[in-house]
Amino acid sequence: MGLIAIVIAVNYFAPHDRYRVQVDATKTRAYSLSDQSRHLLGSLQGDWKIALVMSERRTDRAMRRQIDEVLKRYTDASPRVSVMRIDPDNPQSLADYDAMIADLRRVYKD
């Protein structure tokens, strides 16, 4: 009975974000940033954008999860870093793609 009560309690609280904890328990600490990377990200000047152009439909779910974990580490380390996701298979992301191209043209016009 006790085991059933624990399973029910875990299932009840698991969907709530405030009860979730993320821990990098991998042996290689694959999702952790080095101290140097955290320092670099913390010292960035200006706003920085990471543009992820990836087909959600064609990318393995585990690979997407790994990418999301790494990008979360970057945005957690610096408020100056933002992520833009562009899915070439999704027509709704065309405006974001056009905005990214316009930003690149403006930055590299010289």
PDB file of C-alpha atoms in Angstrom:
ATOM      1  CA  MET A   1       0.000   0.000   0.000  1.00  0.00           C
ATOM      2  CA  GLY A   2       2.855   2.338   0.833  1.00  0.00           C
ATOM      3  CA  LEU A   3       4.463   1.828  -2.573  1.00  0.00           C
ATOM      4  CA  ILE A   4       1.167   2.561  -4.326  1.00  0.00           C
ATOM      5  CA  ALA A   5       0.774   5.762  -2.274  1.00  0.00           C
ATOM      6  CA  ILE A   6       4.292   6.888  -3.254  1.00  0.00           C
ATOM      7  CA  VAL A   7       3.642   6.224  -6.963  1.00  0.00           C
ATOM      8  CA  ILE A   8       0.384   8.175  -6.831  1.00  0.00           C
ATOM      9  CA  ALA A   9       2.060  11.097  -5.024  1.00  0.00           C
ATOM     10  CA  VAL A  10       4.939  11.227  -7.523  1.00  0.00           C
ATOM     11  CA  ASN A  11       2.517  11.169 -10.459  1.00  0.00           C
ATOM     12  CA  TYR A  12       0.457  13.933  -8.877  1.00  0.00           C
ATOM     13  CA  PHE A  13       3.400  16.309  -8.302  1.00  0.00           C
ATOM     14  CA  ALA A  14       5.533  15.447 -11.361  1.00  0.00           C
ATOM     15  CA  PRO A  15       3.682  17.642 -13.900  1.00  0.00           C
ATOM     16  CA  HIS A  16       4.134  20.812 -11.791  1.00  0.00           C
ATOM     17  CA  ASP A  17       7.200  22.875 -12.776  1.00  0.00           C
ATOM     18  CA  ARG A  18       7.904  24.141  -9.281  1.00  0.00           C
ATOM     19  CA  TYR A  19       8.483  20.579  -8.050  1.00  0.00           C
ATOM     20  CA  ARG A  20      10.849  19.630 -10.860  1.00  0.00           C
ATOM     21  CA  VAL A  21      14.574  19.506 -10.373  1.00  0.00           C
ATOM     22  CA  GLN A  22      17.143  19.109 -13.113  1.00  0.00           C
ATOM     23  CA  VAL A  23      20.360  17.411 -12.225  1.00  0.00           C
ATOM     24  CA  ASP A  24      23.182  16.551 -14.589  1.00  0.00           C
ATOM     25  CA  ALA A  25      23.838  13.049 -13.357  1.00  0.00           C
ATOM     26  CA  THR A  26      25.633  11.905 -16.488  1.00  0.00           C
ATOM     27  CA  LYS A  27      29.088  10.510 -15.950  1.00  0.00           C
ATOM     28  CA  THR A  28      30.611  12.897 -18.485  1.00  0.00           C
ATOM     29  CA  ARG A  29      28.587  15.934 -17.298  1.00  0.00           C
ATOM     30  CA  ALA A  30      27.683  16.367 -20.954  1.00  0.00           C
ATOM     31  CA  TYR A  31      25.125  19.079 -20.238  1.00  0.00           C
ATOM     32  CA  SER A  32      27.305  21.224 -17.973  1.00  0.00           C
ATOM     33  CA  LEU A  33      29.187  24.312 -19.017  1.00  0.00           C
ATOM     34  CA  SER A  34      32.762  24.752 -17.945  1.00  0.00           C
ATOM     35  CA  ASP A  35      33.690  27.568 -15.578  1.00  0.00           C
ATOM     36  CA  GLN A  36      35.378  29.362 -18.481  1.00  0.00           C
ATOM     37  CA  SER A  37      32.225  29.156 -20.602  1.00  0.00           C
ATOM     38  CA  ARG A  38      30.030  30.442 -17.770  1.00  0.00           C
ATOM     39  CA  HIS A  39      32.483  33.313 -17.187  1.00  0.00           C
ATOM     40  CA  LEU A  40      32.536  34.169 -20.899  1.00  0.00           C
ATOM     41  CA  LEU A  41      28.740  34.111 -21.133  1.00  0.00           C
ATOM     42  CA  GLY A  42      28.421  36.211 -17.991  1.00  0.00           C
ATOM     43  CA  SER A  43      30.761  38.869 -19.369  1.00  0.00           C
ATOM     44  CA  LEU A  44      29.082  39.290 -22.772  1.00  0.00           C
ATOM     45  CA  GLN A  45      28.331  42.839 -23.839  1.00  0.00           C
ATOM     46  CA  GLY A  46      25.272  43.574 -25.939  1.00  0.00           C
ATOM     47  CA  ASP A  47      22.564  41.141 -26.928  1.00  0.00           C
ATOM     48  CA  TRP A  48      23.412  37.801 -28.538  1.00  0.00           C
ATOM     49  CA  LYS A  49      21.098  35.472 -30.407  1.00  0.00           C
ATOM     50  CA  ILE A  50      21.502  31.780 -31.170  1.00  0.00           C
ATOM     51  CA  ALA A  51      19.503  30.838 -34.258  1.00  0.00           C
ATOM     52  CA  LEU A  52      18.661  27.146 -34.341  1.00  0.00           C
ATOM     53  CA  VAL A  53      17.563  26.077 -37.815  1.00  0.00           C
ATOM     54  CA  MET A  54      16.347  22.517 -37.457  1.00  0.00           C
ATOM     55  CA  SER A  55      13.527  20.351 -38.736  1.00  0.00           C
ATOM     56  CA  GLU A  56      11.661  19.139 -35.658  1.00  0.00           C
ATOM     57  CA  ARG A  57      10.035  16.365 -37.663  1.00  0.00           C
ATOM     58  CA  ARG A  58      13.301  14.997 -39.061  1.00  0.00           C
ATOM     59  CA  THR A  59      15.342  15.218 -35.874  1.00  0.00           C
ATOM     60  CA  ASP A  60      15.395  12.435 -33.323  1.00  0.00           C
ATOM     61  CA  ARG A  61      13.589  13.265 -30.070  1.00  0.00           C
ATOM     62  CA  ALA A  62      16.635  12.389 -27.930  1.00  0.00           C
ATOM     63  CA  MET A  63      18.813  14.687 -30.058  1.00  0.00           C
ATOM     64  CA  ARG A  64      16.302  17.536 -29.681  1.00  0.00           C
ATOM     65  CA  ARG A  65      16.316  17.011 -25.914  1.00  0.00           C
ATOM     66  CA  GLN A  66      20.121  17.223 -25.819  1.00  0.00           C
ATOM     67  CA  ILE A  67      20.101  20.383 -27.920  1.00  0.00           C
ATOM     68  CA  ASP A  68      17.451  21.924 -25.655  1.00  0.00           C
ATOM     69  CA  GLU A  69      19.528  21.083 -22.568  1.00  0.00           C
ATOM     70  CA  VAL A  70      22.649  22.744 -23.970  1.00  0.00           C
ATOM     71  CA  LEU A  71      20.747  25.832 -25.127  1.00  0.00           C
ATOM     72  CA  LYS A  72      19.110  26.116 -21.714  1.00  0.00           C
ATOM     73  CA  ARG A  73      22.545  26.131 -20.091  1.00  0.00           C
ATOM     74  CA  TYR A  74      23.557  29.034 -22.348  1.00  0.00           C
ATOM     75  CA  THR A  75      20.448  31.108 -21.641  1.00  0.00           C
ATOM     76  CA  ASP A  76      20.662  30.336 -17.908  1.00  0.00           C
ATOM     77  CA  ALA A  77      24.284  31.506 -17.858  1.00  0.00           C
ATOM     78  CA  SER A  78      23.589  34.857 -19.499  1.00  0.00           C
ATOM     79  CA  PRO A  79      20.506  37.063 -19.726  1.00  0.00           C
ATOM     80  CA  ARG A  80      22.055  38.546 -22.876  1.00  0.00           C
ATOM     81  CA  VAL A  81      21.686  35.293 -24.837  1.00  0.00           C
ATOM     82  CA  SER A  82      18.404  34.400 -26.512  1.00  0.00           C
ATOM     83  CA  VAL A  83      17.450  31.498 -28.749  1.00  0.00           C
ATOM     84  CA  MET A  84      15.468  31.706 -31.972  1.00  0.00           C
ATOM     85  CA  ARG A  85      14.087  28.417 -33.308  1.00  0.00           C
ATOM     86  CA  ILE A  86      13.399  28.088 -37.003  1.00  0.00           C
ATOM     87  CA  ASP A  87      11.823  24.958 -38.428  1.00  0.00           C
ATOM     88  CA  PRO A  88      12.161  24.854 -42.244  1.00  0.00           C
ATOM     89  CA  ASP A  89       9.203  22.447 -42.377  1.00  0.00           C
ATOM     90  CA  ASN A  90       6.935  24.902 -40.547  1.00  0.00           C
ATOM     91  CA  PRO A  91       5.629  27.781 -42.697  1.00  0.00           C
ATOM     92  CA  GLN A  92       4.887  29.791 -39.540  1.00  0.00           C
ATOM     93  CA  SER A  93       8.620  30.145 -38.873  1.00  0.00           C
ATOM     94  CA  LEU A  94       9.300  31.837 -42.227  1.00  0.00           C
ATOM     95  CA  ALA A  95       8.943  35.293 -40.665  1.00  0.00           C
ATOM     96  CA  ASP A  96      11.602  34.383 -38.081  1.00  0.00           C
ATOM     97  CA  TYR A  97      13.853  33.098 -40.863  1.00  0.00           C
ATOM     98  CA  ASP A  98      13.420  36.345 -42.830  1.00  0.00           C
ATOM     99  CA  ALA A  99      14.200  38.350 -39.673  1.00  0.00           C
ATOM    100  CA  MET A 100      17.356  36.302 -39.087  1.00  0.00           C
ATOM    101  CA  ILE A 101      18.536  36.878 -42.684  1.00  0.00           C
ATOM    102  CA  ALA A 102      17.823  40.623 -42.351  1.00  0.00           C
ATOM    103  CA  ASP A 103      19.814  40.749 -39.090  1.00  0.00           C
ATOM    104  CA  LEU A 104      22.754  38.952 -40.717  1.00  0.00           C
ATOM    105  CA  ARG A 105      22.697  41.317 -43.695  1.00  0.00           C
ATOM    106  CA  ARG A 106      22.650  44.323 -41.377  1.00  0.00           C
ATOM    107  CA  VAL A 107      25.526  43.023 -39.231  1.00  0.00           C
ATOM    108  CA  TYR A 108      27.715  41.946 -42.167  1.00  0.00           C
ATOM    109  CA  LYS A 109      26.792  44.639 -44.723  1.00  0.00           C
ATOM    110  CA  ASP A 110      30.375  45.903 -44.905  1.00  0.00           C
TER     111      ASP A 110
END
